[in-house]
Amino acid sequence: DIQMTQSPSSLSASVGDRITITCRASQSISNYLSWYQQKPGKAPKLLIYVASNMHSGVPSRFRGIGSGTDFTLIISNLQPEDFATYYCQQNYRTPITFGGGTKVDIK
Amino acid sequence: EVQLVESGGGLVQPGGSLRLSCAGSGFSFSSYWLSWVRQAPGKGLEWVANINQDRSEKNYLDSVKGRFTVSRDNAENSFFLQMNSLRAEDTAVYYCARGNSPTGYYYGLDVWGQGTTVTVSS
């Protein structure tokens, strides 16, 4: 199985900050990497697919980069509604696997 | 409105069975891959299984193989997860989700249900 390692597991930030979350795959997954945002008690929301494509309706302050084994989610100008948990997911091969998550909270 | 709605969760004893359902609406149901994803209390997301449009391909998480079966009824816009031999570690919120593209499961999951809770306990 492909292991997905996300870092950091949590971070504190302020409104207006730029933050980065990284995700590393245990083997190459080409660009078959998605990013999700999840708020407490809610279903996840797709942000980014195939590493850098923004899903419909996602604000442009979200950006995904990377290929192979190393990927990054960048959130610029952090907004109050962005405080949530973020997950990466590899879609290259089944079993599909998620990273452990990164909780972003208010500093 | 494009949506998925799960049902069928509940409390079941270890070793018991449960069948989850997911009803789709607002889109061409038969055109998409569908997945089940679960989340144990306080834990991260875990993909469980998926199925392609014509049911010819089904994939499972190793820990549920032989116990869980995924199926779909395109005529009824419905998607199912039959769970047998349930264990305490299967306790979770179960979400159904749609593949982001008709061409495969490679592009993420773009539509999610609200989740249904399964609790396995004596």
Coordinates of N, CA and C in Angstrom, one line a residue:
Chain A
D1 N 0.8 -1.2 0.0 CA 0.0 0.0 0.0 C 0.9 1.3 0.0
I2 N 0.4 2.3 -0.6 CA 1.1 3.6 -0.6 C 0.8 4.4 0.6
Q3 N 1.9 4.7 1.4 CA 1.7 5.5 2.6 C 1.8 7.0 2.3
M4 N 0.9 7.7 2.9 CA 1.0 9.2 2.7 C 1.3 9.8 4.0
T5 N 2.4 10.6 4.1 CA 2.8 11.3 5.3 C 2.7 12.8 5.2
Q6 N 1.8 13.3 6.0 CA 1.5 14.7 6.0 C 2.3 15.4 7.1
S7 N 2.7 16.6 6.9 CA 3.3 17.4 7.9 C 3.1 18.9 7.7
P8 N 2.9 19.7 8.8 CA 2.9 19.2 10.2 C 1.5 18.6 10.5
S9 N 1.4 18.0 11.6 CA 0.1 17.4 12.0 C -0.8 18.5 12.5
S10 N -0.2 19.6 13.0 CA -1.0 20.8 13.4 C -0.2 22.0 13.2
L11 N -0.9 23.1 13.1 CA -0.2 24.4 13.0 C -1.1 25.5 13.5
S12 N -0.5 26.5 14.0 CA -1.3 27.7 14.5 C -0.9 28.9 13.6
A13 N -1.9 29.6 13.1 CA -1.7 30.7 12.2 C -2.7 31.8 12.4
S14 N -2.4 33.0 11.9 CA -3.2 34.1 12.0 C -3.9 34.4 10.7
V15 N -5.0 35.1 10.8 CA -5.7 35.6 9.6 C -4.7 36.5 8.8
G16 N -4.6 36.2 7.5 CA -3.7 36.9 6.6 C -2.4 36.2 6.3
D17 N -2.1 35.2 7.1 CA -0.8 34.4 7.0 C -0.9 33.6 5.7
R18 N 0.3 33.2 5.3 CA 0.5 32.2 4.2 C 1.0 30.9 4.9
I19 N 0.4 29.8 4.6 CA 0.8 28.6 5.3 C 1.0 27.5 4.2
T20 N 1.9 26.5 4.5 CA 2.1 25.4 3.6 C 2.0 24.1 4.4
I21 N 1.4 23.2 3.7 CA 1.2 21.8 4.3 C 1.9 20.9 3.3
T22 N 2.7 19.9 3.7 CA 3.3 19.0 2.8 C 2.8 17.6 3.0
C23 N 2.9 16.9 1.9 CA 2.5 15.5 1.8 C 3.5 14.7 1.0
R24 N 3.9 13.6 1.6 CA 4.9 12.8 0.9 C 4.4 11.4 0.7
A25 N 4.5 10.9 -0.5 CA 4.1 9.5 -0.8 C 5.2 8.5 -0.7
S26 N 4.9 7.3 -0.3 CA 6.0 6.3 -0.1 C 6.6 5.8 -1.4
Q27 N 5.9 6.1 -2.5 CA 6.4 5.8 -3.8 C 5.8 6.8 -4.8
S28 N 6.3 6.9 -6.0 CA 5.8 7.8 -6.9 C 4.3 7.6 -7.2
I29 N 3.5 8.7 -7.2 CA 2.1 8.6 -7.5 C 1.8 9.5 -8.7
S30 N 2.8 9.8 -9.5 CA 2.7 10.8 -10.6 C 2.1 12.1 -10.0
N31 N 0.9 12.5 -10.6 CA 0.3 13.7 -10.0 C -1.1 13.4 -9.5
Y32 N -1.3 12.1 -9.1 CA -2.7 11.7 -8.7 C -2.9 11.9 -7.2
L33 N -2.9 13.2 -6.9 CA -3.0 13.6 -5.5 C -4.1 14.7 -5.3
S34 N -4.9 14.5 -4.3 CA -6.0 15.4 -4.1 C -5.8 16.0 -2.6
W35 N -6.4 17.2 -2.5 CA -6.4 17.8 -1.1 C -7.9 18.1 -0.7
Y36 N -8.2 17.9 0.5 CA -9.5 18.1 1.1 C -9.4 19.0 2.3
Q37 N -10.5 19.7 2.5 CA -10.7 20.5 3.8 C -11.9 19.9 4.5
Q38 N -11.7 19.7 5.8 CA -12.8 19.2 6.6 C -13.0 20.0 7.9
K39 N -14.2 20.4 8.2 CA -14.5 21.1 9.4 C -15.3 20.2 10.3
P40 N -15.2 20.4 11.6 CA -15.8 19.5 12.6 C -17.2 19.2 12.3
G41 N -17.5 17.9 12.3 CA -18.9 17.4 12.1 C -19.4 17.5 10.7
K42 N -18.5 17.8 9.8 CA -18.9 18.0 8.4 C -18.2 17.0 7.5
A43 N -18.7 16.8 6.3 CA -18.0 15.9 5.3 C -16.8 16.7 4.7
P44 N -15.8 16.0 4.3 CA -14.7 16.7 3.6 C -15.2 17.4 2.3
K45 N -14.4 18.4 1.9 CA -14.6 19.1 0.7 C -13.4 19.0 -0.2
L46 N -13.6 18.7 -1.5 CA -12.5 18.6 -2.4 C -12.0 20.0 -2.7
L47 N -10.6 20.2 -2.6 CA -10.0 21.5 -2.9 C -9.3 21.4 -4.2
I48 N -8.4 20.5 -4.3 CA -7.4 20.3 -5.4 C -7.4 18.9 -5.8
Y49 N -7.3 18.7 -7.1 CA -7.1 17.3 -7.7 C -6.0 17.3 -8.7
V50 N -5.5 16.1 -9.0 CA -4.3 16.0 -9.8 C -3.3 17.0 -9.5
A51 N -3.0 17.1 -8.2 CA -1.9 17.9 -7.6 C -2.1 19.4 -7.7
S52 N -2.6 19.9 -8.8 CA -2.6 21.4 -8.9 C -3.9 22.0 -9.5
N53 N -4.9 21.1 -9.8 CA -6.1 21.6 -10.4 C -7.1 22.0 -9.3
M54 N -7.6 23.3 -9.3 CA -8.5 23.7 -8.3 C -9.9 23.2 -8.6
H55 N -10.6 22.6 -7.6 CA -12.0 22.2 -7.8 C -12.8 23.5 -8.0
S56 N -13.9 23.3 -8.7 CA -14.9 24.4 -8.9 C -15.3 25.0 -7.6
G57 N -15.2 26.4 -7.6 CA -15.7 27.1 -6.5 C -14.7 27.3 -5.4
V58 N -13.5 26.8 -5.5 CA -12.5 26.9 -4.5 C -11.7 28.2 -4.7
P59 N -11.6 29.0 -3.6 CA -10.9 30.3 -3.8 C -9.5 30.2 -4.3
S60 N -9.1 31.2 -5.0 CA -7.7 31.2 -5.6 C -6.6 31.2 -4.6
R61 N -6.9 31.5 -3.4 CA -5.8 31.5 -2.4 C -5.3 30.1 -2.0
F62 N -6.0 29.1 -2.5 CA -5.6 27.7 -2.3 C -4.8 27.3 -3.6
R63 N -3.6 26.7 -3.4 CA -2.8 26.3 -4.5 C -2.1 25.0 -4.2
G64 N -2.1 24.1 -5.1 CA -1.4 22.9 -5.0 C -0.2 22.7 -5.9
I65 N 0.9 22.2 -5.5 CA 2.0 21.9 -6.3 C 2.6 20.6 -6.0
G66 N 3.4 20.1 -6.9 CA 4.2 18.8 -6.7 C 3.9 17.8 -7.7
S67 N 4.7 16.7 -7.7 CA 4.6 15.6 -8.5 C 5.5 14.5 -8.0
G68 N 5.2 13.2 -8.4 CA 6.1 12.2 -7.9 C 5.8 11.7 -6.5
T69 N 6.6 12.2 -5.6 CA 6.4 11.8 -4.2 C 6.1 13.0 -3.3
D70 N 6.4 14.2 -3.7 CA 6.3 15.3 -2.8 C 5.4 16.4 -3.3
F71 N 4.5 16.8 -2.4 CA 3.4 17.6 -2.8 C 3.2 18.7 -1.6
T72 N 2.6 19.8 -2.0 CA 2.4 20.9 -1.1 C 1.1 21.6 -1.4
L73 N 0.4 21.9 -0.3 CA -0.8 22.8 -0.3 C -0.4 24.1 0.3
I74 N -0.6 25.1 -0.5 CA -0.3 26.5 0.0 C -1.6 27.3 0.1
I75 N -1.8 27.9 1.3 CA -3.0 28.8 1.5 C -2.4 30.1 1.7
S76 N -2.7 31.1 0.8 CA -2.3 32.5 1.0 C -3.4 33.3 1.6
N77 N -3.0 34.3 2.4 CA -3.9 35.2 2.9 C -5.1 34.4 3.7
L78 N -4.7 33.7 4.7 CA -5.6 32.8 5.4 C -6.8 33.6 5.9
Q79 N -7.9 33.0 5.7 CA -9.2 33.6 6.1 C -9.8 32.9 7.3
P80 N -10.7 33.5 8.0 CA -11.3 32.8 9.2 C -12.0 31.5 8.8
E81 N -12.5 31.4 7.6 CA -13.2 30.1 7.2 C -12.2 29.0 6.9
D82 N -10.9 29.4 6.8 CA -9.9 28.4 6.4 C -9.4 27.5 7.6
F83 N -9.8 27.9 8.8 CA -9.4 27.1 10.0 C -10.2 25.8 10.0
A84 N -9.4 24.7 9.8 CA -10.0 23.4 9.5 C -8.9 22.4 9.5
T85 N -9.3 21.2 9.2 CA -8.3 20.1 9.0 C -8.2 19.8 7.5
Y86 N -6.9 19.6 7.1 CA -6.7 19.3 5.7 C -6.0 18.0 5.5
Y87 N -6.5 17.3 4.5 CA -6.0 15.9 4.2 C -5.5 15.8 2.7
C88 N -4.4 15.1 2.5 CA -4.1 14.7 1.2 C -4.5 13.3 1.0
Q89 N -4.7 12.9 -0.3 CA -5.1 11.6 -0.7 C -4.5 11.2 -2.0
Q90 N -3.9 10.0 -2.0 CA -3.4 9.5 -3.3 C -4.5 8.7 -4.0
N91 N -4.6 9.0 -5.3 CA -5.6 8.3 -6.2 C -4.9 7.5 -7.2
Y92 N -3.7 7.2 -7.0 CA -2.9 6.6 -8.1 C -3.2 5.1 -8.2
R93 N -3.4 4.5 -7.0 CA -3.6 3.0 -6.9 C -4.5 2.7 -5.7
T94 N -5.3 1.7 -5.9 CA -6.0 1.2 -4.7 C -5.1 0.2 -3.9
P95 N -5.3 0.2 -2.5 CA -6.2 1.0 -1.8 C -5.8 2.5 -1.8
I96 N -6.8 3.3 -2.1 CA -6.6 4.7 -2.0 C -6.3 5.1 -0.5
T97 N -5.3 5.9 -0.3 CA -4.9 6.2 1.0 C -4.8 7.8 1.3
F98 N -5.1 8.1 2.5 CA -5.1 9.5 2.9 C -3.9 9.8 3.8
G99 N -3.5 11.0 3.9 CA -2.5 11.4 4.9 C -3.2 11.5 6.2
G100 N -2.4 11.7 7.3 CA -3.0 11.7 8.6 C -3.7 13.0 9.0
G101 N -3.6 14.0 8.2 CA -4.3 15.3 8.4 C -3.5 16.4 9.0
T102 N -3.8 17.6 8.7 CA -3.1 18.8 9.3 C -4.2 19.7 9.9
K103 N -4.2 19.9 11.2 CA -5.2 20.8 11.8 C -4.7 22.2 11.8
V104 N -5.4 23.1 11.2 CA -5.0 24.5 11.2 C -5.9 25.3 12.2
D105 N -5.3 25.8 13.2 CA -6.1 26.6 14.1 C -5.6 28.0 14.3
I106 N -6.3 28.8 15.0 CA -6.0 30.2 15.2 C -5.0 30.4 16.2
K107 N -4.0 31.2 15.9 CA -2.9 31.5 16.8 C -3.4 32.5 17.9
Chain B
E1 N -30.1 20.1 -7.5 CA -28.9 20.1 -6.6 C -28.2 18.7 -6.6
V2 N -27.0 18.6 -6.8 CA -26.2 17.4 -6.8 C -26.0 17.0 -5.3
Q3 N -26.5 15.8 -5.0 CA -26.3 15.3 -3.6 C -26.3 13.8 -3.4
L4 N -25.7 13.4 -2.3 CA -25.7 12.0 -1.9 C -26.2 12.0 -0.5
V5 N -27.1 11.0 -0.2 CA -27.6 10.9 1.2 C -27.5 9.5 1.6
E6 N -26.8 9.3 2.8 CA -26.6 8.0 3.3 C -27.7 7.7 4.3
S7 N -27.9 6.4 4.5 CA -28.8 5.9 5.6 C -28.3 4.5 5.9
G8 N -28.9 4.0 7.0 CA -28.6 2.6 7.4 C -27.7 2.4 8.6
G9 N -27.1 3.5 9.1 CA -26.2 3.3 10.2 C -26.9 3.0 11.5
G10 N -26.2 2.6 12.5 CA -26.8 2.3 13.8 C -25.8 1.6 14.7
L11 N -26.4 1.0 15.8 CA -25.6 0.3 16.8 C -25.8 -1.2 16.5
V12 N -24.7 -1.9 16.4 CA -24.7 -3.3 16.1 C -23.7 -4.0 17.0
Q13 N -24.0 -5.3 17.3 CA -23.0 -6.0 18.2 C -21.9 -6.6 17.3
P14 N -20.7 -6.8 18.0 CA -19.6 -7.4 17.3 C -20.0 -8.7 16.6
G15 N -19.6 -8.9 15.4 CA -20.0 -10.1 14.6 C -21.3 -9.9 13.8
G16 N -22.0 -8.8 14.1 CA -23.2 -8.5 13.4 C -23.1 -7.9 12.0
S17 N -24.2 -7.6 11.4 CA -24.2 -7.1 10.0 C -25.0 -5.8 9.9
L18 N -24.7 -5.0 8.9 CA -25.4 -3.8 8.7 C -25.3 -3.5 7.2
R19 N -26.3 -2.9 6.6 CA -26.3 -2.5 5.2 C -26.5 -1.0 5.1
L20 N -25.5 -0.3 4.6 CA -25.6 1.1 4.4 C -26.1 1.4 3.0
S21 N -26.9 2.4 2.8 CA -27.4 2.9 1.5 C -27.0 4.3 1.3
C22 N -26.8 4.6 0.0 CA -26.5 6.0 -0.4 C -27.3 6.3 -1.6
A23 N -28.2 7.3 -1.5 CA -29.0 7.7 -2.6 C -28.5 9.0 -3.3
G24 N -28.3 8.9 -4.6 CA -27.8 10.0 -5.4 C -28.9 10.7 -6.1
S25 N -28.8 12.0 -6.3 CA -29.7 12.8 -7.1 C -29.0 14.0 -7.7
G26 N -29.6 14.6 -8.7 CA -29.1 15.8 -9.4 C -28.0 15.6 -10.3
F27 N -27.7 14.3 -10.6 CA -26.6 14.1 -11.6 C -26.8 12.7 -12.2
S28 N -26.1 12.4 -13.3 CA -26.2 11.2 -14.0 C -25.5 10.1 -13.2
F29 N -26.2 9.5 -12.3 CA -25.6 8.5 -11.3 C -24.8 7.4 -11.9
S30 N -25.3 6.9 -13.0 CA -24.6 5.7 -13.7 C -23.3 6.1 -14.3
S31 N -23.0 7.3 -14.4 CA -21.8 7.8 -15.1 C -20.5 7.8 -14.2
Y32 N -20.7 7.6 -12.9 CA -19.6 7.9 -12.0 C -19.1 6.7 -11.1
W33 N -17.8 6.7 -10.8 CA -17.3 5.8 -9.8 C -17.9 6.3 -8.5
L34 N -18.1 5.4 -7.5 CA -18.6 5.8 -6.2 C -17.7 5.1 -5.1
S35 N -17.5 5.8 -4.0 CA -16.6 5.3 -3.0 C -17.3 5.4 -1.6
W36 N -16.9 4.5 -0.7 CA -17.2 4.7 0.7 C -15.9 5.0 1.4
V37 N -16.0 6.0 2.3 CA -14.9 6.5 3.1 C -15.4 6.6 4.6
R38 N -14.6 6.2 5.5 CA -15.0 6.2 6.9 C -14.0 7.0 7.8
Q39 N -14.6 7.4 8.9 CA -13.8 8.2 9.9 C -14.1 7.8 11.3
A40 N -13.2 7.1 11.9 CA -13.4 6.7 13.3 C -13.4 7.9 14.2
P41 N -14.0 7.9 15.3 CA -14.2 9.0 16.2 C -12.8 9.6 16.5
G42 N -12.7 10.9 16.2 CA -11.4 11.6 16.5 C -10.2 11.3 15.6
K43 N -10.5 10.5 14.6 CA -9.4 10.1 13.7 C -9.5 10.6 12.3
G44 N -8.6 10.3 11.5 CA -8.6 10.8 10.1 C -9.5 10.0 9.2
L45 N -9.4 10.3 7.9 CA -10.2 9.7 6.9 C -9.6 8.4 6.4
E46 N -10.4 7.4 6.1 CA -9.9 6.1 5.7 C -10.9 5.6 4.5
W47 N -10.3 5.4 3.4 CA -11.0 4.9 2.2 C -11.4 3.5 2.5
V48 N -12.6 3.0 2.1 CA -13.0 1.7 2.4 C -13.2 0.8 1.1
A49 N -13.9 1.4 0.1 CA -14.1 0.6 -1.1 C -14.6 1.6 -2.2
N50 N -14.5 1.1 -3.4 CA -15.1 1.8 -4.5 C -15.6 0.8 -5.6
I51 N -16.4 1.4 -6.5 CA -17.1 0.6 -7.5 C -17.2 1.4 -8.8
N52 N -17.0 0.8 -9.9 CA -17.1 1.6 -11.1 C -18.5 1.6 -11.6
Q53 N -18.7 2.2 -12.8 CA -20.0 2.5 -13.3 C -20.9 1.2 -13.5
D54 N -20.3 0.2 -14.1 CA -21.1 -1.0 -14.5 C -20.8 -2.1 -13.6
R55 N -20.3 -1.9 -12.4 CA -20.0 -2.9 -11.4 C -19.0 -3.9 -11.7
S56 N -18.3 -3.7 -12.8 CA -17.3 -4.7 -13.2 C -16.0 -4.6 -12.4
E57 N -15.8 -3.5 -11.7 CA -14.6 -3.3 -10.9 C -14.9 -2.9 -9.5
K58 N -14.5 -3.6 -8.5 CA -14.7 -3.2 -7.1 C -13.4 -3.4 -6.4
N59 N -13.1 -2.4 -5.6 CA -11.8 -2.4 -4.8 C -12.1 -2.2 -3.4
Y60 N -11.3 -2.8 -2.5 CA -11.5 -2.8 -1.1 C -10.2 -2.5 -0.3
L61 N -10.4 -1.9 0.9 CA -9.4 -1.8 1.9 C -9.1 -3.2 2.4
D62 N -7.8 -3.6 2.6 CA -7.5 -5.0 3.0 C -8.2 -5.4 4.2
S63 N -8.4 -4.5 5.2 CA -9.0 -5.0 6.5 C -10.5 -5.2 6.4
V64 N -11.1 -4.9 5.2 CA -12.5 -5.2 5.1 C -12.8 -6.3 4.0
K65 N -11.8 -6.7 3.3 CA -12.0 -7.7 2.3 C -12.5 -8.9 2.9
G66 N -13.5 -9.5 2.2 CA -14.2 -10.7 2.7 C -15.3 -10.5 3.7
R67 N -15.3 -9.2 4.2 CA -16.4 -8.9 5.2 C -17.4 -7.9 4.6
F68 N -16.9 -6.9 3.8 CA -17.7 -5.9 3.3 C -17.9 -6.1 1.8
T69 N -19.0 -5.8 1.2 CA -19.3 -5.9 -0.2 C -20.0 -4.6 -0.7
V70 N -19.4 -4.0 -1.7 CA -20.0 -2.8 -2.3 C -20.8 -3.2 -3.5
S71 N -21.9 -2.5 -3.7 CA -22.8 -2.7 -4.9 C -23.5 -1.4 -5.2
R72 N -24.2 -1.5 -6.4 CA -24.9 -0.3 -6.8 C -26.1 -0.7 -7.7
D73 N -27.1 0.1 -7.7 CA -28.3 -0.1 -8.5 C -28.5 1.2 -9.3
N74 N -28.0 1.2 -10.5 CA -28.1 2.5 -11.3 C -29.5 2.9 -11.6
A75 N -30.4 1.9 -11.8 CA -31.8 2.2 -12.1 C -32.5 2.9 -10.9
E76 N -32.0 2.7 -9.7 CA -32.5 3.3 -8.5 C -31.7 4.4 -8.0
N77 N -30.6 4.7 -8.7 CA -29.6 5.8 -8.2 C -29.2 5.5 -6.8
S78 N -28.8 4.2 -6.5 CA -28.5 3.8 -5.2 C -27.2 3.0 -5.1
F79 N -26.5 3.2 -4.0 CA -25.2 2.6 -3.8 C -25.2 2.0 -2.4
F80 N -24.5 0.9 -2.2 CA -24.7 0.1 -1.0 C -23.3 -0.3 -0.4
L81 N -23.3 -0.5 0.9 CA -22.2 -1.2 1.5 C -22.7 -2.2 2.5
Q82 N -22.6 -3.5 2.1 CA -23.0 -4.6 3.0 C -21.8 -4.9 3.9
M83 N -22.0 -4.8 5.2 CA -21.0 -5.0 6.2 C -21.3 -6.2 7.1
N84 N -20.5 -7.2 7.0 CA -20.7 -8.4 7.8 C -19.5 -8.6 8.8
S85 N -19.7 -9.5 9.7 CA -18.6 -9.8 10.7 C -18.0 -8.5 11.3
L86 N -18.9 -7.6 11.7 CA -18.4 -6.3 12.2 C -17.6 -6.4 13.4
R87 N -16.6 -5.5 13.5 CA -15.7 -5.4 14.6 C -15.7 -4.1 15.3
A88 N -15.3 -4.0 16.5 CA -15.3 -2.7 17.2 C -14.5 -1.6 16.4
E89 N -13.4 -2.1 15.7 CA -12.6 -1.1 14.9 C -13.3 -0.6 13.6
D90 N -14.5 -1.1 13.3 CA -15.3 -0.6 12.2 C -16.1 0.6 12.6
T91 N -16.2 0.8 13.9 CA -16.9 2.0 14.4 C -16.4 3.3 13.8
A92 N -17.3 4.0 13.1 CA -16.9 5.2 12.4 C -18.2 5.9 11.8
V93 N -18.0 7.1 11.3 CA -18.9 7.7 10.4 C -18.5 7.3 9.0
Y94 N -19.5 6.8 8.3 CA -19.3 6.3 6.9 C -19.9 7.3 5.9
Y95 N -19.0 7.7 5.0 CA -19.5 8.7 4.0 C -19.5 7.9 2.6
C96 N -20.5 8.2 1.8 CA -20.4 7.8 0.4 C -19.9 9.1 -0.4
A97 N -19.2 8.9 -1.5 CA -18.7 10.0 -2.2 C -18.6 9.6 -3.7
R98 N -18.7 10.6 -4.5 CA -18.6 10.5 -6.0 C -17.3 10.8 -6.5
G99 N -16.8 10.0 -7.5 CA -15.6 10.3 -8.2 C -15.7 11.6 -8.9
N100 N -14.6 12.4 -9.0 CA -14.7 13.7 -9.6 C -14.7 13.6 -11.1
S101 N -14.6 12.4 -11.7 CA -14.6 12.3 -13.1 C -15.1 10.9 -13.5
P102 N -15.9 10.9 -14.6 CA -16.4 9.6 -15.1 C -15.3 8.7 -15.6
T103 N -14.1 9.2 -15.8 CA -13.0 8.4 -16.4 C -12.2 7.5 -15.4
G104 N -12.5 7.6 -14.1 CA -11.8 6.8 -13.2 C -11.8 7.3 -11.8
Y105 N -11.1 6.7 -10.9 CA -11.0 7.2 -9.5 C -9.8 8.1 -9.3
Y106 N -9.2 8.5 -10.3 CA -7.9 9.2 -10.2 C -8.0 10.7 -9.8
Y107 N -9.2 11.2 -9.8 CA -9.3 12.7 -9.7 C -10.0 13.2 -8.5
G108 N -10.0 12.4 -7.4 CA -10.5 12.8 -6.2 C -12.0 12.5 -6.1
L109 N -12.6 12.9 -4.9 CA -14.0 12.7 -4.6 C -14.7 14.1 -4.4
D110 N -15.6 14.4 -5.3 CA -16.1 15.8 -5.3 C -17.4 16.0 -4.7
V111 N -18.2 15.0 -4.5 CA -19.5 15.1 -3.9 C -19.6 14.1 -2.8
W112 N -19.9 14.5 -1.5 CA -19.9 13.7 -0.4 C -21.3 13.7 0.3
G113 N -21.7 12.6 0.8 CA -22.9 12.6 1.7 C -22.6 13.2 3.0
Q114 N -23.6 13.3 3.9 CA -23.5 13.9 5.2 C -22.9 12.9 6.2
G115 N -22.9 11.6 5.8 CA -22.3 10.6 6.7 C -23.4 9.9 7.5
T116 N -23.2 8.6 7.8 CA -24.0 7.8 8.7 C -23.1 7.1 9.7
T117 N -23.6 7.1 10.9 CA -22.7 6.6 12.0 C -23.0 5.1 12.3
V118 N -21.9 4.4 12.3 CA -21.9 2.9 12.6 C -21.2 2.7 13.9
T119 N -21.8 2.1 14.9 CA -21.2 1.8 16.2 C -21.3 0.3 16.4
V120 N -20.1 -0.3 16.6 CA -20.1 -1.7 16.8 C -19.7 -1.9 18.3
S121 N -20.6 -2.4 19.1 CA -20.4 -2.5 20.5 C -21.4 -3.5 21.1
S122 N -21.0 -4.2 22.2 CA -21.9 -5.0 22.9 C -22.5 -4.3 24.0

